Amino acid sequence: IRSYDRDDASHGLLQVLDQRCMVVHDEYIVNAMFKLEKEGVPVECDPSEFSDTEKTCPSVLIFGESCVTGNIYHRLYNELTLPWNSGTFNRFESTFIVDNALATCEQVIIKINKVNPDFDIIVDDFEIQHSRVINTPTEVPTVAPNHDNSPSSSPAVTSAPSPASSGAPTQVAIDCPGLDEEPKIIDHGDVLIGKTQRGVLCTLTKRTFVGGVATSIVPLARSYDNYDWETAAGEFAFNAFADQEWNCYPTACGINLPDLLAFEGIAEERYVLASYE
C-alpha cells in the first residue's frame, strides 16, 4: 500500500479498528514493513529521531475518539533497534496494552503518518495481533509474556529512591505505585521490585521524554495478581535485558536495568512503574 501526494506530515494511511477488540489489559503487537520514496527514488530517515522533522521514520498512532477522558493519542515507535535501509523494506514492531481509558472510546483508529510529506509511505505485511490476553490469568505466568498498560496521555511522574545495588534478597524492594498514585520513575542498575496485590497490574516501561512529554513508551515487564515479574513479549524487551532472567523471592523480583540514553539534551529515557486495575 502506498500513501502519496500528501500535503502535510499528519496525512498518511488510516484504518478504523473494531472497538470490541479494545478489552482492558489485552496486549497487541503491531508488525509492518516500511519503505520511503521520493519521486520513485528510495530515501532515508533517522530511527533515533522522535520529533516531527524531515528525518522522522514512519510510526504508528493509536487514536481513540470520544473516550471518557476525551480523545487519546498514543504514538508507537519502532521497538527494533535497526538502522534504516533505504534500498529495501524495513521491519517495524511495537506493542501496546489497552488501558481503562482506551477501552471506553467510541472509535479507535490506527494511523501511519508523521513522515516528511515529500515522501511516499509504502507499507507491506501490516498486521495487528494479540500478543497476550491477561484478563483471565493462568495459575502460572508464561515464559515470554506481556506488559505495559500505559496511559495514552503521559501523566506526571514522581521519582522513587534508588534501591541498594546488592541484588540480594535483603535489598530494599521498590513498591509499585498505588492505583491512585502517579507512575514512579526508578533508576537503572540492580533493582528489586515488589510483586503486585491481587487485582492489580503493575508495568515496567522505558519512556522517552522530549520537553517533559513522553513521546515513546516501550513495555519491558509486568507483575499482576501477586505473580512473579516477567519480561514483556517482543524483541526489544528481551534484547534490553540481554538474556537476563528475573530472580524472584516470596514478595519481590530482581533484575539489572541497563543504562539509559540521553539524546544531546533534547530527549531522555526513564524507567517507569505504573499500576492499573
XYZ file of N, CA and C in Angstrom, residues 115-231:
351
model
N 5.429 11.626 8.731
C 6.593 11.441 7.858
C 6.659 12.633 6.913
N 7.851 13.039 6.535
C 8.051 14.128 5.579
C 7.023 14.041 4.447
N 6.191 15.069 4.252
C 5.140 14.991 3.223
C 5.667 14.863 1.798
N 6.962 15.139 1.595
C 7.547 14.945 0.265
C 7.772 13.470 -0.055
N 7.679 12.617 0.974
C 7.969 11.197 0.799
C 6.676 10.397 0.619
N 6.737 9.369 -0.212
C 5.675 8.370 -0.282
C 5.923 7.342 0.821
N 4.868 6.975 1.537
C 4.963 5.924 2.547
C 4.480 4.623 1.923
N 5.340 3.633 1.882
C 4.989 2.330 1.303
C 4.953 1.302 2.424
N 3.835 0.600 2.533
C 3.625 -0.330 3.644
C 3.318 -1.715 3.100
N 3.922 -2.726 3.710
C 3.651 -4.112 3.345
C 3.559 -4.940 4.624
N 2.823 -6.045 4.544
C 2.725 -7.018 5.650
C 2.317 -6.367 6.967
N 1.364 -5.444 6.907
C 0.904 -4.788 8.140
C -0.099 -5.691 8.851
N 0.116 -5.904 10.159
C -0.815 -6.729 10.926
C -0.793 -6.332 12.398
N -1.935 -6.537 13.048
C -2.073 -6.323 14.485
C -2.575 -7.633 15.074
N -1.819 -8.181 16.006
C -2.173 -9.464 16.591
C -2.165 -9.390 18.100
N -2.985 -10.255 18.716
C -2.919 -10.393 20.162
C -1.538 -10.920 20.545
N -0.881 -10.214 21.445
C 0.366 -10.732 22.000
C 0.075 -11.521 23.263
N -0.893 -11.036 24.024
C -1.261 -11.718 25.253
C -2.601 -11.203 25.732
N -3.495 -12.095 26.149
C -4.752 -11.721 26.786
C -4.600 -12.034 28.253
N -4.739 -11.018 29.113
C -4.436 -11.256 30.522
C -5.617 -10.990 31.432
N -6.831 -10.854 30.865
C -7.984 -10.659 31.731
C -8.306 -11.910 32.532
N -7.948 -13.069 31.989
C -8.157 -14.324 32.708
C -6.813 -14.989 32.867
N -6.035 -14.603 33.877
C -4.668 -15.112 34.013
C -4.643 -16.593 34.340
N -3.589 -17.249 33.883
C -3.373 -18.640 34.229
C -2.777 -18.719 35.620
N -2.698 -19.918 36.190
C -2.160 -20.069 37.540
C -0.680 -19.730 37.606
N 0.045 -20.001 36.495
C 1.479 -19.712 36.472
C 1.761 -18.832 35.262
N 2.484 -17.727 35.422
C 2.798 -16.866 34.287
C 3.570 -17.610 33.217
N 3.358 -17.227 31.947
C 4.066 -17.864 30.849
C 5.500 -17.356 30.784
N 6.323 -18.047 29.994
C 7.752 -17.752 29.971
C 8.047 -16.415 29.305
N 7.390 -16.132 28.176
C 7.691 -14.897 27.450
C 6.430 -14.085 27.296
N 6.030 -13.364 28.351
C 4.738 -12.716 28.342
C 4.777 -11.252 28.002
N 3.748 -10.605 28.544
C 3.434 -9.241 28.204
C 3.797 -8.197 29.224
N 3.086 -7.079 29.054
C 3.461 -5.919 29.809
C 2.531 -4.748 29.782
N 3.109 -3.621 29.388
C 2.650 -2.287 29.717
C 1.235 -1.942 29.358
N 0.599 -1.254 30.290
C -0.727 -0.712 30.089
C -0.662 0.793 30.282
N 0.185 1.481 29.480
C 0.485 2.870 29.748
C -0.632 3.787 29.286
N -0.983 4.788 30.075
C -1.997 5.734 29.650
C -1.549 6.463 28.402
N -2.520 6.795 27.520
C -2.180 7.452 26.279
C -1.635 8.843 26.514
N -2.273 9.606 27.420
C -1.724 10.897 27.766
C -0.751 10.694 28.914
N 0.454 11.173 28.741
C 1.508 10.866 29.695
C 1.268 11.603 31.006
N 1.065 10.873 32.133
C 0.836 11.526 33.400
C 2.142 12.037 33.981
N 1.992 12.895 34.981
C 3.188 13.333 35.684
C 3.786 12.143 36.403
N 5.093 12.145 36.575
C 5.753 11.035 37.235
C 6.564 11.559 38.405
N 6.655 10.752 39.445
C 7.434 11.113 40.621
C 8.589 10.160 40.765
N 9.709 10.652 41.238
C 10.903 9.833 41.343
C 10.848 8.957 42.573
N 11.352 7.723 42.418
C 11.459 6.803 43.537
C 12.898 6.756 43.982
N 13.154 6.511 45.264
C 14.544 6.396 45.702
C 15.216 5.205 45.058
N 16.473 5.365 44.711
C 17.213 4.274 44.091
C 17.524 3.208 45.128
N 17.203 1.921 44.826
C 17.479 0.876 45.789
C 18.964 0.570 45.868
N 19.351 -0.086 46.928
C 20.736 -0.547 47.029
C 21.026 -1.523 45.926
N 22.268 -1.596 45.499
C 22.598 -2.391 44.320
C 23.200 -3.739 44.677
N 22.868 -4.279 45.840
C 23.445 -5.560 46.231
C 22.867 -6.711 45.453
N 21.571 -6.585 45.032
C 20.930 -7.657 44.292
C 20.524 -8.813 45.171
N 20.766 -8.763 46.458
C 20.436 -9.857 47.366
C 18.989 -9.762 47.815
N 18.403 -10.872 48.339
C 17.020 -10.828 48.801
C 16.792 -9.803 49.893
N 17.858 -9.401 50.629
C 17.707 -8.412 51.699
C 17.653 -6.986 51.157
N 17.876 -6.809 49.876
C 17.808 -5.486 49.270
C 16.397 -4.907 49.438
N 16.322 -3.610 49.681
C 15.019 -2.960 49.858
C 14.277 -2.943 48.528
N 13.076 -3.475 48.511
C 12.295 -3.562 47.278
C 11.581 -2.243 46.994
N 11.453 -1.936 45.715
C 10.666 -0.781 45.279
C 9.226 -1.246 45.090
N 8.298 -0.618 45.767
C 6.889 -0.967 45.604
C 6.312 -0.267 44.386
N 5.387 -0.945 43.710
C 4.658 -0.299 42.626
C 3.794 0.812 43.205
N 3.530 1.874 42.449
C 2.666 2.936 42.974
C 1.253 2.412 43.195
N 0.531 3.026 44.113
C -0.861 2.662 44.330
C -1.721 3.040 43.135
N -2.919 2.491 43.075
C -3.803 2.765 41.946
C -4.169 4.239 41.842
N -4.140 4.947 42.967
C -4.477 6.370 42.970
C -3.234 7.251 42.971
N -2.058 6.658 42.723
C -0.817 7.409 42.717
C -0.268 7.554 41.302
N 0.590 8.561 41.116
C 1.217 8.788 39.821
C 2.242 7.688 39.523
N 2.524 7.421 38.239
C 3.606 6.498 37.888
C 4.912 6.931 38.547
N 5.801 5.971 38.762
C 7.008 6.186 39.556
C 8.254 5.936 38.704
N 9.159 6.892 38.677
C 10.430 6.740 37.975
C 11.404 5.976 38.867
N 12.121 5.003 38.301
C 13.136 4.272 39.051
C 14.466 4.336 38.306
N 15.547 4.161 39.036
C 16.881 4.257 38.457
C 17.271 2.961 37.746
N 18.290 3.068 36.893
C 18.860 1.886 36.254
C 19.762 1.169 37.251
N 20.294 0.017 36.850
C 21.149 -0.774 37.731
C 20.381 -1.925 38.354
N 20.950 -2.525 39.403
C 20.306 -3.646 40.084
C 19.106 -3.146 40.877
N 17.938 -3.713 40.586
C 16.718 -3.293 41.282
C 15.969 -4.520 41.784
N 15.212 -4.325 42.846
C 14.317 -5.334 43.391
C 12.931 -4.691 43.432
N 11.986 -5.250 42.697
C 10.666 -4.637 42.558
C 9.621 -5.548 43.187
N 8.787 -4.994 44.028
C 7.766 -5.769 44.708
C 6.698 -6.304 43.769
N 6.152 -7.470 44.114
C 5.045 -8.036 43.354
C 3.765 -7.272 43.673
N 2.789 -7.381 42.798
C 1.549 -6.633 42.984
C 0.582 -7.363 43.910
N -0.438 -6.649 44.335
C -1.521 -7.250 45.086
C -2.495 -7.920 44.135
N -3.389 -8.701 44.660
C -4.439 -9.319 43.843
C -5.285 -8.236 43.189
N -5.604 -8.437 41.926
C -6.446 -7.492 41.211
C -5.725 -6.268 40.694
N -4.389 -6.261 40.763
C -3.604 -5.106 40.319
C -2.576 -5.545 39.281
N -2.435 -4.769 38.221
C -1.395 -4.957 37.209
C -0.380 -3.841 37.361
N 0.884 -4.194 37.486
C 1.959 -3.198 37.531
C 2.869 -3.431 36.332
N 3.191 -2.368 35.625
C 4.025 -2.489 34.435
C 5.317 -1.698 34.594
N 6.368 -2.215 33.985
C 7.647 -1.525 33.895
C 7.857 -1.147 32.438
N 7.998 0.132 32.166
C 8.202 0.594 30.796
C 9.444 1.465 30.729
N 9.967 1.617 29.512
C 11.014 2.599 29.258
C 10.400 3.699 28.408
N 10.422 4.904 28.932
C 9.776 6.019 28.244
C 10.820 7.039 27.809
N 10.634 7.557 26.603
C 11.484 8.628 26.091
C 10.736 9.941 26.236
N 11.347 10.881 26.959
C 10.725 12.172 27.208
C 11.401 13.243 26.363
N 10.572 14.040 25.686
C 11.057 15.200 24.936
C 10.325 16.422 25.474
N 11.090 17.331 26.070
C 10.462 18.506 26.657
C 9.504 18.167 27.775
N 9.785 17.079 28.503
C 8.942 16.678 29.615
C 7.738 15.859 29.227
N 7.549 15.600 27.931
C 6.408 14.821 27.445
C 6.899 13.476 26.928
N 6.232 12.395 27.330
C 6.615 11.059 26.880
C 6.207 10.872 25.422
N 7.190 10.715 24.549
C 6.916 10.537 23.122
C 6.993 9.084 22.697
N 7.556 8.241 23.546
C 7.676 6.810 23.240
C 7.563 6.025 24.537
N 6.726 4.995 24.528
C 6.538 4.143 25.700
C 6.757 2.692 25.270
N 7.788 2.069 25.801
C 8.139 0.700 25.412
C 7.926 -0.231 26.605
N 7.004 -1.188 26.512
C 6.785 -2.143 27.608
C 7.997 -3.057 27.804
N 8.384 -3.264 29.074
C 9.519 -4.132 29.375
C 9.123 -5.343 30.217
N 8.256 -5.153 31.196
C 7.915 -6.264 32.096
C 6.629 -5.934 32.845
N 6.117 -6.940 33.569
C 4.902 -6.739 34.345
C 4.812 -7.744 35.486
N 3.979 -7.408 36.467
C 3.550 -8.330 37.519
C 2.063 -8.077 37.734
N 1.304 -9.131 37.955
C -0.122 -8.951 38.204
C -0.603 -10.048 39.151
N -1.623 -9.703 39.952
C -2.254 -10.660 40.867
C -1.240 -11.383 41.759
N -0.175 -10.673 42.168
C 0.855 -11.211 43.058
C 1.741 -12.265 42.407
N 1.680 -12.357 41.054
C 2.574 -13.278 40.343
C 3.962 -12.663 40.215
N 4.948 -13.516 39.887
C 6.312 -13.049 39.683
C 6.367 -12.030 38.547
N 7.387 -11.165 38.589
C 7.654 -10.285 37.453
C 8.117 -11.122 36.273
N 7.719 -10.709 35.084
C 8.074 -11.441 33.861
C 8.317 -10.459 32.729
N 9.249 -10.809 31.870
C 9.635 -9.932 30.761
C 8.519 -9.863 29.727
